XYZ file of C-alpha atoms in Angstrom:
356
model
C -370.278 65.219 15.495
C -370.653 61.426 15.075
C -368.863 59.253 17.652
C -366.951 57.311 14.948
C -365.628 60.569 13.457
C -364.544 61.802 16.906
C -362.662 58.550 17.496
C -361.004 58.849 14.101
C -359.873 62.418 14.831
C -358.580 61.348 18.264
C -356.608 58.492 16.676
C -355.059 60.851 14.110
C -354.128 63.348 16.843
C -352.538 60.534 18.866
C -350.396 59.449 15.904
C -349.369 63.055 15.239
C -348.487 63.713 18.892
C -346.337 60.575 19.077
C -344.887 61.007 15.573
C -345.711 57.314 15.063
C -344.115 55.260 12.314
C -347.527 54.929 10.646
C -347.956 58.691 10.501
C -344.361 59.308 9.361
C -344.695 56.693 6.612
C -347.975 58.199 5.427
C -346.606 61.772 5.403
C -343.377 60.690 3.669
C -345.192 58.860 0.872
C -347.572 61.811 0.511
C -344.615 64.199 0.220
C -342.949 61.920 -2.335
C -346.191 61.685 -4.339
C -346.816 65.434 -4.358
C -343.177 66.065 -5.301
C -343.497 63.673 -8.249
C -346.712 65.396 -9.385
C -345.116 68.853 -9.132
C -342.065 67.730 -11.122
C -344.373 66.146 -13.686
C -346.195 69.462 -14.001
C -342.809 71.171 -14.437
C -342.020 68.710 -17.273
C -338.964 67.238 -15.486
C -339.214 63.990 -17.503
C -335.644 62.861 -16.714
C -336.556 62.548 -13.028
C -339.897 60.752 -13.274
C -338.857 57.104 -13.771
C -339.510 55.012 -10.652
C -335.901 53.983 -9.900
C -334.494 57.367 -10.883
C -337.086 59.303 -8.870
C -336.601 57.281 -5.657
C -332.809 57.719 -5.898
C -333.102 61.425 -6.787
C -335.662 62.046 -4.018
C -333.515 60.489 -1.262
C -330.252 62.094 -2.395
C -331.742 65.556 -2.922
C -334.102 65.652 0.070
C -331.336 64.525 2.428
C -329.179 67.364 0.919
C -326.397 64.916 0.017
C -326.753 66.205 -3.541
C -324.414 64.245 -5.813
C -325.513 66.394 -8.743
C -326.004 63.540 -11.219
C -329.770 64.231 -11.209
C -331.357 67.655 -10.640
C -334.228 69.833 -11.812
C -333.394 71.620 -15.054
C -336.422 73.844 -15.612
C -337.135 77.085 -13.761
C -340.429 75.791 -12.341
C -338.783 72.509 -11.315
C -336.110 74.358 -9.354
C -338.779 76.376 -7.515
C -340.530 73.096 -6.612
C -337.279 71.680 -5.215
C -336.318 74.889 -3.371
C -339.707 75.727 -1.845
C -341.365 72.327 -1.423
C -339.170 69.252 -1.750
C -336.128 70.178 0.348
C -337.708 72.259 3.192
C -340.502 69.806 4.017
C -338.490 66.708 3.090
C -335.529 67.724 5.232
C -337.833 68.161 8.212
C -339.223 64.667 7.598
C -335.745 63.188 7.322
C -334.767 64.831 10.607
C -337.776 63.360 12.388
C -337.162 59.892 10.896
C -333.470 59.916 11.862
C -334.458 61.024 15.352
C -336.932 58.137 15.588
C -334.297 55.658 14.395
C -331.818 56.943 16.968
C -334.460 56.776 19.662
C -335.312 53.191 18.690
C -331.632 52.156 18.697
C -331.178 53.721 22.132
C -334.290 51.918 23.372
C -333.018 48.501 22.218
C -329.546 49.058 23.646
C -331.030 50.261 26.917
C -333.358 47.273 27.068
C -330.423 44.892 26.575
C -328.448 46.643 29.322
C -331.286 46.699 31.846
C -332.414 43.126 31.165
C -335.921 43.921 29.917
C -335.689 42.127 26.563
C -337.954 39.214 25.696
C -336.027 35.943 25.226
C -339.031 33.643 24.814
C -337.831 32.755 21.290
C -334.580 31.151 22.524
C -333.999 27.386 22.409
C -331.320 25.000 23.706
C -329.659 27.770 25.720
C -327.928 27.821 29.103
C -329.640 29.764 31.897
C -327.698 30.938 34.944
C -329.999 32.015 37.781
C -328.241 34.311 40.248
C -325.373 36.784 40.322
C -322.107 36.820 42.261
C -319.484 39.361 41.250
C -316.585 36.896 41.117
C -318.111 33.415 40.864
C -320.487 34.156 37.984
C -317.697 35.467 35.776
C -315.641 32.364 36.524
C -318.569 30.121 35.558
C -319.022 31.904 32.231
C -315.281 31.806 31.540
C -315.239 28.062 32.257
C -318.199 27.458 29.930
C -316.652 29.444 27.078
C -313.223 27.863 27.577
C -314.657 24.513 26.439
C -313.793 24.999 22.764
C -315.656 21.877 21.604
C -318.864 22.598 23.461
C -322.173 22.969 21.642
C -322.517 26.648 20.748
C -325.354 27.475 23.124
C -326.276 31.031 24.098
C -325.792 31.850 27.780
C -328.587 33.791 29.492
C -327.729 35.364 32.840
C -330.915 35.888 34.869
C -330.855 38.061 37.998
C -333.168 39.777 40.461
C -330.568 42.372 41.517
C -330.780 46.041 40.551
C -327.978 46.075 38.010
C -327.135 46.432 34.324
C -325.684 43.855 31.962
C -322.279 42.959 33.495
C -321.018 41.067 30.419
C -321.674 43.366 27.461
C -318.185 42.525 26.196
C -319.146 38.832 25.980
C -321.099 38.406 22.691
C -322.301 34.927 23.740
C -323.999 36.185 26.924
C -327.484 37.717 27.174
C -328.962 39.353 30.259
C -332.439 39.331 31.818
C -333.666 40.959 34.997
C -336.695 39.418 36.709
C -338.722 40.459 39.722
C -338.572 36.881 41.013
C -337.290 33.494 39.868
C -340.628 31.810 40.586
C -343.102 33.780 38.454
C -344.511 31.793 35.505
C -344.724 34.728 33.085
C -341.159 35.823 33.809
C -339.838 32.288 33.432
C -341.613 32.170 30.069
C -339.819 35.396 29.091
C -336.434 33.666 29.562
C -337.657 30.548 27.680
C -337.108 28.215 30.630
C -339.152 25.432 28.993
C -336.766 25.428 25.989
C -333.487 25.641 27.921
C -330.959 22.823 27.593
C -328.909 23.501 30.749
C -329.702 25.422 33.939
C -327.408 26.580 36.741
C -328.994 27.873 39.959
C -326.654 29.930 42.146
C -328.941 32.136 44.212
C -328.108 34.870 46.691
C -328.591 32.309 49.464
C -329.627 28.682 49.901
C -333.291 29.619 50.362
C -333.464 31.319 46.949
C -331.606 28.424 45.322
C -333.932 25.897 46.971
C -337.205 27.636 46.009
C -335.971 28.279 42.459
C -334.980 24.638 41.960
C -338.273 23.449 43.435
C -340.207 25.753 41.073
C -338.408 25.086 37.803
C -337.749 21.341 38.208
C -341.147 20.246 36.802
C -341.188 23.032 34.170
C -338.089 22.176 32.147
C -338.023 19.728 29.235
C -337.092 16.110 30.111
C -333.598 16.365 28.596
C -332.726 19.578 30.454
C -330.117 19.210 33.195
C -330.299 21.417 36.293
C -327.309 22.126 38.555
C -327.814 23.862 41.906
C -325.210 25.087 44.398
C -325.782 25.112 48.171
C -323.723 26.138 51.154
C -325.809 24.013 53.553
C -325.694 20.299 52.708
C -328.956 19.617 54.578
C -330.872 21.415 51.834
C -329.316 19.111 49.228
C -330.895 15.933 50.611
C -334.215 17.722 51.102
C -334.309 18.965 47.506
C -333.357 15.580 46.041
C -336.373 14.042 47.761
C -338.609 16.161 45.507
C -336.518 16.921 42.405
C -334.706 13.968 40.860
C -333.602 15.980 37.801
C -331.477 18.394 39.853
C -327.795 17.767 40.480
C -326.730 19.496 43.686
C -323.273 20.623 44.727
C -322.124 22.075 48.020
C -318.970 23.529 49.458
C -316.368 20.788 50.028
C -313.680 22.985 51.605
C -313.372 20.791 54.720
C -312.969 17.612 52.685
C -310.410 19.230 50.357
C -308.379 20.550 53.296
C -308.232 17.093 54.897
C -307.295 15.419 51.605
C -304.555 18.014 51.050
C -303.202 17.312 54.537
C -303.271 13.537 54.184
C -302.312 13.375 50.497
C -300.403 16.508 49.489
C -301.363 17.866 46.070
C -305.004 16.704 46.269
C -306.345 20.253 46.035
C -304.298 20.779 42.859
C -305.834 17.645 41.335
C -309.315 18.969 42.160
C -308.502 22.311 40.549
C -307.243 20.674 37.350
C -310.297 18.411 37.088
C -312.758 21.275 37.428
C -311.173 23.992 35.313
C -311.410 24.143 31.517
C -308.946 27.021 31.425
C -305.826 24.885 31.789
C -304.772 21.244 32.073
C -306.879 18.118 31.695
C -310.518 18.475 32.668
C -313.341 16.152 33.659
C -316.046 15.687 30.989
C -318.921 13.296 30.379
C -320.324 11.564 27.314
C -323.612 9.721 26.849
C -323.501 6.416 24.964
C -325.906 6.851 22.011
C -328.957 4.710 21.374
C -328.567 1.528 19.331
C -325.020 0.734 20.471
C -324.413 -2.866 21.549
C -323.031 -3.395 25.057
C -319.268 -3.285 25.597
C -316.938 -3.644 28.551
C -315.358 -0.951 30.688
C -311.933 -2.405 29.832
C -312.531 -1.871 26.102
C -313.585 1.763 26.452
C -310.828 2.466 28.995
C -308.079 1.256 26.648
C -309.454 2.863 23.475
C -310.135 6.244 25.073
C -306.590 6.344 26.437
C -305.040 5.244 23.145
C -307.128 7.422 20.793
C -307.962 10.542 22.832
C -305.414 10.491 25.689
C -308.472 10.287 27.962
C -308.934 8.288 31.174
C -312.445 6.952 31.867
C -313.176 7.358 35.585
C -316.598 5.775 35.919
C -320.055 5.127 34.564
C -323.334 6.797 35.598
C -326.842 5.753 34.650
C -328.546 9.170 34.642
C -327.595 12.807 34.047
C -327.466 13.637 37.749
C -325.079 10.708 38.378
C -327.116 9.710 41.418
C -326.247 6.099 40.568
C -322.552 6.027 39.587
C -320.017 3.229 39.442
C -316.600 4.796 39.899
C -313.595 2.786 38.680
C -315.630 -0.367 37.943
C -313.985 -3.716 37.092
C -312.699 -4.199 33.536
C -315.496 -6.663 32.643
C -318.210 -4.181 33.721
C -320.803 -3.939 30.922
C -321.779 -0.547 29.473
C -324.902 0.022 27.360
C -326.841 2.730 25.496
C -327.863 5.658 27.698
C -325.016 5.208 30.185
C -322.879 8.276 30.923
C -319.102 7.931 30.684
C -317.152 10.280 32.953
C -313.560 10.852 31.875
C -310.661 13.291 32.084
C -308.999 14.546 28.900
C -307.198 17.558 27.414
C -310.397 18.417 25.506
C -313.950 17.159 25.130
C -314.565 13.985 23.115
C -317.684 14.330 20.957
C -320.155 11.482 20.411
C -319.548 11.700 16.665
C -315.800 11.215 17.133
C -316.161 7.754 18.691
C -316.427 4.666 16.476
C -319.027 2.910 18.618
C -319.349 -0.071 16.263
C -315.691 -1.063 16.709
C -315.909 -0.446 20.425
C -318.974 -2.668 20.816
C -317.620 -5.432 18.600
C -315.063 -6.509 21.185
């Protein structure tokens, strides 16, 4: 037997054993074709038109049987009873089983974090899982009603299933490690717009930040949380596009002791769930310079917002907090302010602001 023929037979057997979609499609069309020929031979002319036959075939073979179309001749009824329904019903059962299996596979993949997200763009990636803190972060993100509608992708290395299936905005990916190039490609790191790194410990956060810092697009902002402040200064020596935060419990306790209510102010500034919150806004390109006094007065009058300071990069490594009123602000500067809700760039009349 020729080698090519053996390979062909083996391929056919493989498709049959797996009940592949190719084999099911081929068998279904063959069954439809032979049914049409048999009905033609039985002179069932009312059933032979293309649209009518496809409708009749599906309704009859699936045994739904509305009765508006049926075989009228004796031979046609034998064809339906002995050929069309028995073999067709078996095919329909296999196809429905395959569809159910496929649906289960996709749902299972979403739950276990094995889906491919390489097609995503401008999304938020959260690296790391903490049972309480991660939920709070997602709630805070979603509570910002005027935020850009970015998808949130939770990325973990823990053995777990999707913890936020009830959040339609949140996807889930499980990786072996946060530092593997192929796995970072699967979560579309290079297309992400925002990244939060909150690892199991400071070592995981540090290595993840060090790995992904040169991989993200220039406009992507990375935030990393540390317990040990010594790692913050070390990371900033190598990664200028990472904004680091660390636990400030000691500072907050002292401020609360010296100035009662300070901790409450901190809580209000950080939470989007209630009260006024701290936001930032980048001055768009092409805007003429204007003074801090102008923007302070107009933001308070128009948006009930208080401008706190001006930064010159996304990480706010160079920030002027509460500058003098004649301080000049220009395109690319970042305004940090507190307000009841976010002020969008498109909501500000920059021409009037810069004309003063």
